[in-house]
Tab-separated table of C-alpha atoms and ligand atoms in Angstrom:
chain	number	residue	atom	x	y	z
A	1	MET	CA	15.427	-30.928	-20.061
A	2	PRO	CA	11.556	-30.067	-20.453
A	3	LEU	CA	10.920	-28.432	-23.635
A	4	ARG	CA	7.552	-26.295	-23.941
A	5	PRO	CA	5.013	-28.881	-25.310
A	6	GLY	CA	4.011	-27.993	-28.839
A	7	ARG	CA	7.039	-26.010	-29.544
A	8	ALA	CA	9.958	-27.378	-29.741
A	9	THR	CA	11.451	-24.990	-32.291
A	10	LEU	CA	10.881	-20.932	-32.984
A	11	SER	CA	9.816	-19.526	-35.834
A	12	LYS	CA	12.665	-17.133	-35.657
A	13	PRO	CA	15.916	-16.908	-33.763
A	14	PHE	CA	16.600	-14.202	-31.399
A	15	SER	CA	19.327	-13.579	-29.216
A	16	ILE	CA	19.984	-12.362	-25.659
A	17	PRO	CA	22.501	-9.635	-25.082
A	18	GLY	CA	25.790	-10.873	-26.665
A	19	GLY	CA	24.287	-11.617	-29.699
A	20	LEU	CA	23.784	-15.310	-29.590
A	21	GLY	CA	21.760	-15.108	-32.487
A	22	ARG	CA	20.252	-18.760	-31.895
A	23	PHE	CA	17.871	-20.560	-29.994
A	24	VAL	CA	18.633	-19.974	-26.389
A	25	ASP	CA	18.611	-22.601	-23.309
A	26	ILE	CA	18.435	-21.514	-19.396
A	27	ALA	CA	18.948	-23.295	-16.477
A	28	ILE	CA	16.900	-22.386	-13.379
A	29	ILE	CA	18.691	-23.003	-9.724
A	30	ASP	CA	16.231	-22.824	-6.845
A	31	GLY	CA	18.165	-22.152	-4.005
A	32	TYR	CA	14.402	-22.361	-2.251
A	33	THR	CA	12.596	-19.170	-0.562
A	34	ASP	CA	11.215	-18.870	3.203
A	35	GLU	CA	9.514	-15.274	3.545
A	36	PRO	CA	6.751	-14.665	5.987
A	37	ALA	CA	3.923	-15.481	3.240
A	38	ALA	CA	5.511	-18.228	1.149
A	39	LEU	CA	7.353	-21.422	1.214
A	40	GLY	CA	9.551	-22.602	-1.135
A	41	VAL	CA	11.647	-25.558	0.721
A	42	PRO	CA	10.970	-29.092	-0.219
A	43	PRO	CA	8.748	-30.799	-0.311
A	44	TYR	CA	7.025	-27.299	-1.435
A	45	ILE	CA	7.845	-25.687	-4.715
A	46	ALA	CA	7.135	-21.635	-4.697
A	47	PRO	CA	5.373	-20.253	-7.557
A	48	LEU	CA	8.747	-18.184	-8.744
A	49	PRO	CA	10.239	-20.946	-10.217
A	50	ARG	CA	7.243	-21.785	-12.173
A	51	TYR	CA	6.616	-18.337	-13.286
A	52	LEU	CA	10.350	-17.788	-14.455
A	53	ALA	CA	9.888	-20.938	-16.637
A	54	GLY	CA	6.623	-19.354	-17.736
A	55	ALA	CA	7.853	-15.985	-18.791
A	56	ALA	CA	11.226	-17.784	-20.291
A	57	TRP	CA	9.093	-19.882	-22.576
A	58	THR	CA	6.649	-16.841	-23.158
A	59	ALA	CA	9.759	-14.983	-24.305
A	60	GLY	CA	10.559	-17.933	-27.205
A	61	CYS	CA	13.205	-19.279	-25.100
A	62	GLU	CA	14.027	-23.087	-26.370
A	63	GLY	CA	14.601	-25.342	-23.280
A	64	VAL	CA	14.143	-24.947	-19.132
A	65	LEU	CA	16.062	-26.949	-17.430
A	66	TYR	CA	14.751	-26.615	-13.786
A	67	SER	CA	17.262	-27.750	-10.905
A	68	THR	CA	17.830	-27.315	-7.001
A	69	ILE	CA	20.620	-26.402	-5.002
A	70	ASP	CA	20.648	-29.713	-3.512
A	71	GLU	CA	21.054	-31.528	-6.895
A	72	VAL	CA	24.099	-28.819	-7.676
A	73	ARG	CA	25.654	-29.794	-4.286
A	74	ARG	CA	25.337	-33.559	-5.267
A	75	MET	CA	26.703	-33.544	-8.515
A	76	SER	CA	29.602	-31.220	-7.607
A	77	ARG	CA	30.763	-33.828	-4.883
A	78	LYS	CA	30.538	-36.477	-7.885
A	79	GLY	CA	33.180	-34.361	-9.782
A	80	THR	CA	31.710	-31.589	-11.627
A	81	PRO	CA	34.419	-29.872	-13.849
A	82	ARG	CA	35.937	-27.168	-11.879
A	83	LYS	CA	36.043	-23.801	-12.908
A	84	GLY	CA	36.433	-20.242	-11.331
A	85	PRO	CA	38.676	-19.498	-8.256
A	86	ARG	CA	39.223	-22.374	-5.594
A	87	PRO	CA	38.083	-21.696	-2.200
A	88	ARG	CA	40.923	-20.544	-0.195
A	89	GLY	CA	41.713	-20.618	3.760
A	90	LYS	CA	40.253	-23.582	5.675
A	91	ASP	CA	37.689	-23.953	2.759
A	92	ARG	CA	40.306	-24.700	0.273
A	93	ASP	CA	39.712	-28.590	0.381
A	94	ARG	CA	35.929	-28.516	-0.125
A	95	ASP	CA	34.534	-29.046	-3.481
A	96	LEU	CA	33.498	-25.730	-5.275
A	97	LEU	CA	30.028	-25.716	-6.545
A	98	ALA	CA	29.517	-25.841	-9.939
A	99	MET	CA	26.799	-26.416	-12.229
A	100	PRO	CA	26.607	-29.814	-13.783
A	101	ASP	CA	26.711	-29.610	-17.665
A	102	GLY	CA	27.026	-25.828	-17.423
A	103	ASP	CA	28.282	-25.439	-20.923
A	104	ARG	CA	25.053	-26.485	-22.503
A	105	TYR	CA	22.799	-23.173	-21.231
A	106	ASP	CA	23.540	-19.786	-22.197
A	107	LEU	CA	22.011	-18.113	-19.076
A	108	GLN	CA	21.726	-19.431	-15.722
A	109	VAL	CA	18.766	-18.155	-13.463
A	110	LEU	CA	20.006	-18.602	-9.641
A	111	LEU	CA	17.001	-18.255	-7.401
A	112	GLY	CA	16.501	-17.727	-3.203
A	113	GLY	CA	16.038	-16.113	-0.318
A	114	ALA	CA	15.204	-17.795	2.934
A	115	VAL	CA	14.614	-14.415	4.846
A	116	VAL	CA	12.799	-16.259	8.173
A	117	PRO	CA	15.007	-19.169	7.826
A	118	GLY	CA	13.314	-21.987	9.941
A	119	ASN	CA	14.537	-25.581	10.169
A	120	TYR	CA	14.027	-27.923	7.515
A	121	LEU	CA	14.322	-31.690	6.990
A	122	ARG	CA	14.130	-32.160	3.421
A	123	GLY	CA	16.510	-29.469	1.897
A	124	ARG	CA	19.043	-26.793	2.843
A	125	PRO	CA	18.509	-23.460	1.565
A	126	ALA	CA	21.341	-21.779	-0.564
A	127	SER	CA	23.739	-19.404	1.250
A	128	VAL	CA	24.843	-16.256	-0.703
A	129	ARG	CA	28.419	-18.005	-0.882
A	130	GLU	CA	26.815	-20.837	-2.616
A	131	LEU	CA	24.826	-18.625	-5.048
A	132	SER	CA	27.687	-16.463	-5.907
A	133	GLU	CA	30.151	-19.457	-6.177
A	134	ILE	CA	28.258	-21.199	-8.704
A	135	ALA	CA	27.315	-18.072	-10.756
A	136	ARG	CA	31.285	-17.822	-10.778
A	137	SER	CA	32.245	-21.182	-12.679
A	138	PHE	CA	29.433	-20.739	-15.049
A	139	THR	CA	30.566	-19.101	-18.375
A	140	GLY	CA	27.494	-17.745	-19.459
A	141	GLN	CA	25.324	-15.068	-18.112
A	142	THR	CA	23.742	-15.123	-14.747
A	143	LEU	CA	20.799	-13.548	-13.002
A	144	LEU	CA	19.936	-13.280	-9.476
A	145	VAL	CA	16.284	-13.070	-8.571
A	146	GLY	CA	13.916	-13.918	-5.490
A	147	PRO	CA	13.892	-12.285	-2.125
A	148	VAL	CA	17.803	-12.561	-1.745
A	149	ALA	CA	18.010	-10.002	-4.984
A	150	ARG	CA	15.618	-7.905	-3.560
A	151	TRP	CA	16.804	-7.903	0.348
A	152	GLY	CA	20.491	-9.108	-0.099
A	153	TRP	CA	19.634	-11.423	2.541
A	154	THR	CA	18.957	-15.314	2.983
A	155	SER	CA	19.840	-17.774	5.551
A	156	GLY	CA	21.006	-15.308	8.247
A	157	GLU	CA	23.543	-13.610	5.848
A	158	LYS	CA	23.983	-10.544	4.314
A	159	MET	CA	25.170	-10.053	0.870
A	160	THR	CA	28.717	-8.064	0.244
A	161	LYS	CA	29.735	-6.481	-2.854
A	162	ALA	CA	31.522	-9.016	-3.775
A	163	HIS	CA	28.955	-11.321	-3.435
A	164	HIS	CA	27.024	-9.287	-5.718
A	165	GLU	CA	29.996	-8.685	-8.394
A	166	ALA	CA	29.789	-12.850	-9.260
A	167	PHE	CA	26.443	-11.904	-11.027
A	168	ASP	CA	25.728	-10.380	-14.510
A	169	HIS	CA	21.981	-8.889	-13.718
A	170	VAL	CA	20.375	-8.758	-10.163
A	171	ALA	CA	16.613	-8.588	-10.229
A	172	THR	CA	15.279	-6.500	-7.500
A	173	ARG	CA	11.689	-6.583	-8.488
A	174	ASP	CA	9.905	-9.473	-10.349
A	175	GLY	CA	12.689	-11.770	-11.438
A	176	ASP	CA	10.288	-13.551	-13.835
A	177	ALA	CA	9.742	-9.923	-15.425
A	178	TYR	CA	13.158	-9.036	-15.747
A	179	LEU	CA	14.387	-12.710	-17.421
A	180	HIS	CA	11.330	-12.314	-19.665
A	181	ASP	CA	12.616	-8.781	-20.900
A	182	LEU	CA	16.113	-9.956	-20.906
A	183	LEU	CA	15.353	-12.871	-23.356
A	184	ARG	CA	13.568	-9.917	-25.389
A	185	GLY	CA	16.513	-8.585	-25.905
A	186	GLU	CA	16.950	-5.745	-23.603
A	187	GLU	CA	20.272	-5.018	-22.416
A	188	GLU	CA	19.338	-3.565	-18.610
A	189	PRO	CA	15.971	-4.456	-18.180
A	190	LEU	CA	13.948	-2.576	-15.782
A	191	GLN	CA	13.104	-3.366	-12.584
A	192	ARG	CA	9.495	-3.964	-12.639
A	193	PHE	CA	6.683	-5.914	-11.247
A	194	ARG	CA	4.838	-8.625	-13.568
A	195	THR	CA	1.510	-7.520	-14.996
A	196	ARG	CA	-1.695	-9.012	-14.233
A	197	GLU	CA	-2.007	-10.367	-17.693
A	198	GLU	CA	1.409	-11.796	-17.467
A	199	TRP	CA	0.968	-13.140	-13.985
A	200	ALA	CA	-2.227	-15.110	-15.553
A	201	SER	CA	-0.265	-16.292	-18.405
A	202	TRP	CA	3.237	-17.482	-17.046
A	203	SER	CA	1.415	-19.272	-14.166
A	204	VAL	CA	0.098	-21.602	-16.641
A	205	GLU	CA	2.931	-21.710	-19.072
A	206	GLY	CA	5.363	-22.462	-16.251
A	207	ALA	CA	3.551	-25.066	-14.902
A	208	GLY	CA	5.228	-28.022	-16.755
A	209	ILE	CA	8.446	-27.581	-14.436
A	210	VAL	CA	6.915	-29.483	-11.773
A	211	SER	CA	7.579	-32.503	-14.001
A	212	SER	CA	11.455	-31.903	-12.630
A	213	SER	CA	10.910	-32.071	-9.065
A	214	ARG	CA	12.179	-35.147	-7.331
A	215	ASP	CA	9.267	-35.199	-5.364
A	216	MET	CA	6.801	-35.372	-7.861
A	217	PRO	CA	3.728	-36.546	-7.166
A	218	HIS	CA	4.873	-37.447	-3.656
A	219	PRO	CA	5.480	-35.580	-1.511
A	220	LEU	CA	5.593	-32.615	-3.668
A	221	ILE	CA	3.558	-29.636	-2.413
A	222	VAL	CA	2.811	-26.966	-5.054
A	223	GLU	CA	2.353	-23.357	-3.129
A	224	VAL	CA	-0.210	-21.186	-5.283
A	225	GLU	CA	-0.737	-17.382	-4.530
A	226	THR	CA	-4.466	-16.012	-4.326
A	227	TYR	CA	-2.703	-12.793	-4.147
A	228	ARG	CA	0.452	-10.812	-3.192
A	229	GLY	CA	1.425	-8.345	-0.768
A	230	CYS	CA	-0.470	-7.491	2.891
A	231	ILE	CA	-3.319	-6.010	3.598
A	232	ARG	CA	-2.005	-4.005	5.819
A	233	HIS	CA	0.012	-2.355	3.523
A	234	ALA	CA	-1.220	1.136	3.622
A	235	PHE	CA	-1.005	0.701	7.333
A	236	GLY	CA	2.791	0.371	7.650
A	237	GLY	CA	2.719	-3.769	7.975
A	238	CYS	CA	4.762	-5.515	10.990
A	239	SER	CA	8.094	-3.493	11.739
A	240	PHE	CA	10.147	-6.782	10.406
A	241	CYS	CA	8.078	-7.743	7.453
A	242	THR	CA	9.286	-8.199	4.084
A	243	THR	CA	5.851	-9.162	2.152
A	244	VAL	CA	4.186	-6.020	2.949
A	245	ARG	CA	6.549	-3.437	1.934
A	246	ASP	CA	6.966	-3.042	-2.137
A	247	ILE	CA	3.292	-3.247	-2.997
A	248	ALA	CA	-0.355	-2.923	-2.424
A	249	PRO	CA	-2.365	-6.286	-2.365
A	250	VAL	CA	-3.377	-7.382	-5.915
A	251	PHE	CA	-5.620	-10.318	-6.145
A	252	ARG	CA	-5.787	-12.712	-8.505
A	253	GLU	CA	-9.236	-13.978	-9.843
A	254	PRO	CA	-10.496	-17.168	-9.004
A	255	SER	CA	-10.320	-18.502	-12.828
A	256	GLU	CA	-6.891	-17.848	-12.926
A	257	ILE	CA	-6.072	-19.784	-10.042
A	258	ALA	CA	-7.894	-22.449	-11.543
A	259	ASP	CA	-6.373	-22.483	-14.666
A	260	GLU	CA	-2.880	-22.827	-12.919
A	261	ILE	CA	-4.281	-25.647	-10.808
A	262	GLY	CA	-5.703	-27.196	-13.701
A	263	ALA	CA	-2.383	-27.256	-15.704
A	264	MET	CA	-0.511	-28.732	-12.684
A	265	ASP	CA	-3.783	-31.378	-12.462
A	266	ARG	CA	-3.003	-32.538	-16.049
A	267	LEU	CA	0.643	-32.777	-15.135
A	268	GLY	CA	0.030	-35.116	-12.332
A	269	VAL	CA	0.255	-32.727	-9.011
A	270	VAL	CA	-1.971	-33.885	-6.176
A	271	SER	CA	-1.253	-31.643	-3.500
A	272	TYR	CA	-1.409	-27.775	-3.332
A	273	ARG	CA	-1.275	-25.205	-0.356
A	274	LEU	CA	-2.646	-21.791	-1.095
A	275	GLY	CA	-0.204	-19.987	0.330
A	276	GLY	CA	1.868	-16.638	-0.759
A	277	GLN	CA	-0.781	-14.174	0.948
A	278	SER	CA	-1.096	-12.748	4.243
A	279	CYS	CA	-4.414	-13.746	5.255
A	280	ILE	CA	-6.476	-15.991	3.261
A	281	TYR	CA	-9.950	-14.855	4.851
A	282	SER	CA	-8.846	-11.384	3.225
A	283	TYR	CA	-9.047	-12.670	-0.407
A	284	LYS	CA	-11.073	-10.007	-1.817
A	285	ALA	CA	-11.838	-8.870	1.386
A	286	LEU	CA	-14.339	-5.657	1.324
A	287	GLY	CA	-12.212	-2.191	2.340
A	288	VAL	CA	-8.689	-3.137	1.727
A	289	GLY	CA	-6.492	-0.362	1.645
A	290	GLU	CA	-9.351	1.697	3.681
A	291	VAL	CA	-9.361	-0.158	6.767
A	292	GLU	CA	-6.842	-2.084	8.515
A	293	SER	CA	-9.113	-5.028	9.331
A	294	PRO	CA	-11.150	-5.725	5.955
A	295	VAL	CA	-14.453	-7.693	5.668
A	296	PRO	CA	-14.186	-11.138	4.514
A	297	ASP	CA	-16.224	-11.957	1.394
A	298	PRO	CA	-17.536	-15.457	1.497
A	299	ARG	CA	-18.368	-15.205	-2.030
A	300	ALA	CA	-14.806	-14.586	-3.278
A	301	LEU	CA	-13.734	-17.941	-1.084
A	302	ARG	CA	-16.736	-19.658	-2.647
A	303	SER	CA	-15.845	-19.110	-5.782
A	304	LEU	CA	-12.315	-19.668	-5.381
A	305	LEU	CA	-12.350	-23.302	-3.452
A	306	GLU	CA	-14.855	-24.466	-5.805
A	307	GLY	CA	-13.447	-23.436	-8.976
A	308	ILE	CA	-10.092	-25.113	-7.571
A	309	ARG	CA	-11.751	-28.384	-6.961
A	310	ARG	CA	-13.323	-28.425	-10.438
A	311	ALA	CA	-10.102	-28.183	-12.097
A	312	ALA	CA	-8.087	-30.729	-9.961
A	313	PRO	CA	-10.716	-33.953	-10.271
A	314	SER	CA	-7.139	-35.908	-8.947
A	315	LEU	CA	-6.545	-33.463	-6.088
A	316	GLU	CA	-5.364	-35.244	-3.015
A	317	VAL	CA	-4.179	-32.431	-0.300
A	318	LEU	CA	-5.628	-28.412	-0.225
A	319	HIS	CA	-4.324	-26.517	2.181
A	320	VAL	CA	-4.236	-23.030	3.332
A	321	ASP	CA	-1.855	-20.959	4.869
A	322	ASN	CA	-1.574	-17.910	6.695
A	323	ALA	CA	-4.777	-15.791	8.214
A	324	ASN	CA	-4.489	-12.516	10.310
A	325	PRO	CA	-6.549	-12.907	13.744
A	326	ALA	CA	-7.367	-9.299	13.645
A	327	VAL	CA	-10.094	-10.078	10.650
A	328	ILE	CA	-11.124	-13.283	11.769
A	329	ALA	CA	-11.526	-11.684	15.091
A	330	ASP	CA	-13.025	-8.315	13.990
A	331	HIS	CA	-15.625	-9.780	11.671
A	332	PRO	CA	-16.747	-13.051	13.517
A	333	GLY	CA	-20.318	-13.648	10.964
A	334	GLU	CA	-18.007	-13.437	7.596
A	335	ALA	CA	-14.684	-15.327	9.079
A	336	GLU	CA	-17.343	-18.330	10.120
A	337	MET	CA	-18.640	-18.608	7.110
A	338	VAL	CA	-15.124	-18.402	5.437
A	339	THR	CA	-14.098	-21.117	8.126
A	340	GLN	CA	-16.700	-23.290	7.033
A	341	LEU	CA	-16.043	-22.846	3.327
A	342	ILE	CA	-11.983	-24.146	4.087
A	343	ILE	CA	-13.649	-27.110	6.028
A	344	GLU	CA	-16.278	-27.963	3.085
A	345	HIS	CA	-13.819	-27.778	-0.103
A	346	CYS	CA	-10.228	-28.354	1.628
A	347	THR	CA	-8.842	-31.704	2.967
A	348	GLY	CA	-8.120	-32.837	6.498
A	349	GLY	CA	-5.494	-31.738	9.041
A	350	ASN	CA	-5.324	-28.234	7.689
A	351	LEU	CA	-3.949	-25.490	9.294
A	352	VAL	CA	-4.492	-21.485	9.458
A	353	ALA	CA	-1.424	-20.088	10.801
A	354	LEU	CA	-1.985	-16.769	12.762
A	355	GLY	CA	0.959	-14.577	13.348
A	356	LEU	CA	0.648	-13.440	17.010
A	357	GLU	CA	4.497	-13.035	16.924
A	358	SER	CA	4.249	-11.901	20.501
A	359	ALA	CA	1.559	-11.824	23.445
A	360	ASP	CA	3.746	-8.602	24.973
A	361	PRO	CA	1.229	-5.296	24.287
A	362	ALA	CA	4.577	-3.496	24.118
A	363	VAL	CA	6.104	-5.626	21.619
A	364	HIS	CA	2.921	-5.649	19.490
A	365	ARG	CA	2.850	-1.368	19.846
A	366	ALA	CA	6.606	-1.296	19.422
A	367	ASN	CA	6.388	-3.148	16.076
A	368	ASN	CA	2.913	-2.574	14.903
A	369	LEU	CA	1.996	-6.051	14.948
A	370	ASN	CA	-1.262	-7.439	13.241
A	371	ALA	CA	-3.410	-8.669	16.056
A	372	THR	CA	-3.557	-7.839	19.759
A	373	ARG	CA	-3.583	-11.259	22.321
A	374	GLU	CA	-7.155	-10.868	22.623
A	375	GLN	CA	-7.902	-11.145	18.736
A	376	CYS	CA	-5.778	-13.816	18.458
A	377	MET	CA	-6.993	-15.843	21.631
A	378	GLU	CA	-10.768	-15.047	19.859
A	379	ALA	CA	-9.472	-16.408	16.278
A	380	ILE	CA	-8.003	-19.792	17.731
A	381	ARG	CA	-11.622	-19.985	19.634
A	382	ALA	CA	-13.670	-19.430	16.470
A	383	ILE	CA	-11.202	-22.029	14.520
A	384	ASN	CA	-11.558	-24.946	17.178
A	385	ARG	CA	-15.222	-24.014	17.325
A	386	TRP	CA	-15.661	-25.523	13.479
A	387	GLY	CA	-12.497	-27.138	12.780
A	388	ARG	CA	-11.352	-29.203	15.892
A	389	TYR	CA	-13.381	-32.466	14.663
A	390	GLY	CA	-11.668	-35.256	13.084
A	391	THR	CA	-11.448	-36.599	9.520
A	392	ASP	CA	-10.258	-39.403	7.816
A	393	THR	CA	-6.604	-38.018	7.870
A	394	GLY	CA	-6.650	-38.602	11.663
A	395	LEU	CA	-6.341	-35.108	11.955
A	396	PRO	CA	-8.992	-32.559	12.942
A	397	ALA	CA	-10.314	-30.883	9.612
A	398	LEU	CA	-8.959	-27.553	10.671
A	399	LEU	CA	-6.709	-25.850	13.614
A	400	PRO	CA	-4.777	-22.564	14.176
A	401	GLY	CA	-0.992	-22.612	14.381
A	402	ILE	CA	0.574	-19.903	16.190
A	403	ASN	CA	3.742	-18.045	14.916
A	404	PHE	CA	6.140	-16.289	17.803
A	405	LEU	CA	9.131	-14.509	17.052
A	406	GLY	CA	12.103	-13.475	19.281
A	407	GLY	CA	14.284	-10.530	19.219
A	408	LEU	CA	11.499	-7.838	18.467
A	409	PRO	CA	12.143	-4.208	19.424
A	410	GLY	CA	10.854	-3.713	22.653
A	411	GLU	CA	11.282	-7.406	24.049
A	412	THR	CA	12.235	-7.907	27.630
A	413	PRO	CA	12.497	-10.902	29.675
A	414	GLY	CA	8.785	-10.608	30.971
A	415	THR	CA	7.921	-10.797	27.067
A	416	PHE	CA	8.617	-14.313	27.286
A	417	GLU	CA	6.071	-14.698	30.707
A	418	LEU	CA	3.621	-13.231	28.616
A	419	ASN	CA	3.819	-15.467	25.746
A	420	MET	CA	3.656	-18.368	28.250
A	421	GLY	CA	0.837	-17.201	30.194
A	422	PHE	CA	-0.891	-17.054	26.581
A	423	LEU	CA	-0.564	-20.463	25.453
A	424	LYS	CA	-1.178	-21.717	29.110
A	425	GLN	CA	-4.754	-19.789	28.335
A	426	VAL	CA	-4.968	-21.725	25.109
A	427	LEU	CA	-4.520	-24.876	26.785
A	428	ASP	CA	-6.666	-24.243	30.103
A	429	GLU	CA	-9.814	-23.082	27.701
A	430	GLY	CA	-9.251	-26.739	26.098
A	431	LEU	CA	-8.452	-25.403	22.654
A	432	LEU	CA	-6.213	-27.061	20.378
A	433	LEU	CA	-3.326	-25.907	18.457
A	434	ARG	CA	-1.969	-27.741	15.234
A	435	ARG	CA	1.327	-26.217	15.905
A	436	ILE	CA	3.470	-23.756	17.724
A	437	ASN	CA	6.367	-22.078	15.172
A	438	ILE	CA	9.085	-20.341	17.239
A	439	ARG	CA	11.573	-18.245	15.373
A	440	GLN	CA	14.009	-15.157	15.567
A	441	VAL	CA	13.586	-11.895	13.462
A	442	ALA	CA	16.144	-11.334	10.867
A	443	PRO	CA	17.024	-7.588	10.418
A	444	VAL	CA	16.316	-7.969	6.450
A	445	CYS	CA	14.134	-4.385	6.117
A	446	GLY	CA	17.482	-2.627	7.497
A	447	GLN	CA	15.675	-0.160	9.525
A	448	MET	CA	15.045	-2.306	12.873
A	449	GLU	CA	17.922	-2.840	15.503
A	450	VAL	CA	17.451	-6.731	16.485
A	451	LYS	CA	18.665	-7.618	20.006
A	452	HIS	CA	18.705	-11.346	20.527
A	453	ASP	CA	18.469	-12.644	24.242
A	454	GLN	CA	19.600	-15.982	23.494
A	455	ARG	CA	19.549	-17.573	26.739
A	456	ALA	CA	15.781	-16.262	27.370
A	457	PHE	CA	14.757	-17.211	23.944
A	458	ARG	CA	16.248	-20.696	24.175
A	459	LYS	CA	14.623	-21.359	27.975
A	460	PHE	CA	11.332	-20.064	26.082
A	461	LYS	CA	11.224	-22.740	23.527
A	462	LEU	CA	12.093	-25.417	25.488
A	463	ARG	CA	9.309	-24.192	27.834
A	464	VAL	CA	6.819	-24.603	25.244
A	465	ARG	CA	8.001	-27.920	23.928
A	466	THR	CA	7.782	-29.448	27.274
A	467	GLU	CA	4.742	-27.629	29.177
A	468	ILE	CA	2.496	-26.801	26.251
A	469	ASP	CA	3.177	-28.973	23.265
A	470	LEU	CA	3.406	-32.109	24.801
A	471	PRO	CA	-0.189	-31.602	26.631
A	472	ASN	CA	-1.758	-30.318	23.425
A	473	LEU	CA	0.143	-33.160	21.369
A	474	GLN	CA	-1.709	-35.357	23.394
A	475	ALA	CA	-4.965	-33.920	23.405
A	476	LEU	CA	-4.497	-33.773	19.695
A	477	LEU	CA	-3.550	-37.229	18.927
A	478	PRO	CA	-3.462	-39.650	22.224
A	479	TYR	CA	-1.444	-42.595	22.182
A	480	ALA	CA	-1.834	-44.969	19.299
A	481	ALA	CA	-4.036	-42.652	17.670
A	482	PRO	CA	-3.437	-43.331	13.753
A	483	ILE	CA	-2.467	-40.846	11.235
A	484	ARG	CA	-2.784	-41.521	7.846
A	485	ARG	CA	-0.533	-40.736	4.674
A	486	VAL	CA	2.450	-40.211	6.417
A	487	TRP	CA	5.491	-39.464	4.615
A	488	THR	CA	8.732	-40.566	6.144
A	489	GLU	CA	11.535	-37.986	5.566
A	490	LEU	CA	14.416	-38.805	7.897
A	491	HIS	CA	15.856	-41.591	9.903
A	492	ASP	CA	17.633	-40.887	13.076
A	493	GLY	CA	19.061	-43.603	14.767
A	494	ASN	CA	16.205	-45.661	15.913
A	495	THR	CA	13.761	-42.665	15.207
A	496	THR	CA	12.151	-41.988	12.163
A	497	PHE	CA	10.535	-38.951	11.258
A	498	GLY	CA	7.412	-38.613	9.162
A	499	ARG	CA	5.194	-35.990	8.275
A	500	GLN	CA	1.720	-35.754	6.882
A	501	ILE	CA	1.596	-34.277	3.599
A	502	GLY	CA	0.488	-30.921	3.723
B	601	SF4	S1	0.459	-9.264	8.871
B	601	SF4	FE1	2.369	-8.544	9.055
B	601	SF4	S2	3.977	-10.002	8.848
B	601	SF4	FE2	1.993	-10.688	8.172
B	601	SF4	S3	2.501	-10.217	5.744
B	601	SF4	FE3	1.021	-8.480	6.840
B	601	SF4	S4	2.859	-7.198	7.592
B	601	SF4	FE4	3.976	-8.839	6.808
């Protein structure tokens, strides 16, 4: 259990509700998060577990354990003492999940929320059943945080009243702020967002828990936020999206981000992704909140990226994540400068994920999507113009990725034909894609009707894998072209799956 460096004991004892009257130890169990703008499934670690640790240490907590749902599953199989109700029915013979050595902790913080679940090789997000089962088997207080607490949804499953009742506290806004106030002695903390000062402080204070990751230093990728929220907040945002709902964008200062990364560099972290935001090109962009497609600010990006490079001399991987194609297409001059800065300061094999979601204009209109197919095509051309050239990683410097979403309102069988037509145009123009991500929408936001045409969706996926992915990959990586620094993740018979870290 890592103790906060330099503060193994406190000057005065304090208590959490219930009046323990002594130092407090907490356990954070990471059930992994996957949101439209942020990923925390291994080998990634999301910002929230680190902020939770920072909030706890800042509140005076003595010891903070960081563990993951996979570790709890593994330890439970090895014979963790059983507490709480036994599973019933067809589940009665399976192991009951419980945290190993749970009695050593006063408070258990459970974190989860795969609101846009994908396929993962290295970890499986916790289900609501698992999270509530672990909470029930724990004798101390429990706090549920993360997207599962906010939206009552994870891994395609909705939380029921019975699931909710397993937890003493459910933080529906920032779990780190709730935890901090709880540890400070408030019996019923307010549901609130962290302040800017808390954000700057907790991100640095909590960096130490990365040392507990089994993936440290390779293949761990630390997800770092440059801002929260979406630049389309004032304009409603995409119908399915959780990122845009709660709060207008709040930008972090380059120095705050550099401080956080500097703290992790000193601990031995070598790989980072600037994720957690809806569009890296819109970092501190001009006109946010006034226009739907703000003007990128290359000076802000330069300050951000140069600061990170100075703060992290051991850095091996620096990648970015999402971008709004409309911003790149509407402001070609500024966007081009940002593209060049990303190529100059980040490492090879980098990817800008473009959320087209659907190439069908009717679906675009029905869901207030962020970019038209024309804007997305223009963004793909713009990124290819500068980013398609090779690097020492064996992959191009920077390529676009495309996200599609099945099941959106307005979708018809013709939608999939339009999506295929879009991808064929990409191939015909000789443009490269780093990857094509195809998922199905989940009705997390509650106000949308989701109908999945599973047959048409599966057929579309298969056609993309055979008719688009294959020729794209052949152009990207001709047979026997070397890719360097590949981390092998899974053996399946004679096939081994690996990924280049990033
Ligand atoms: S652009 Fe759409 S999907 Fe992306 S964060 Fe904003 S609202 Fe969400």
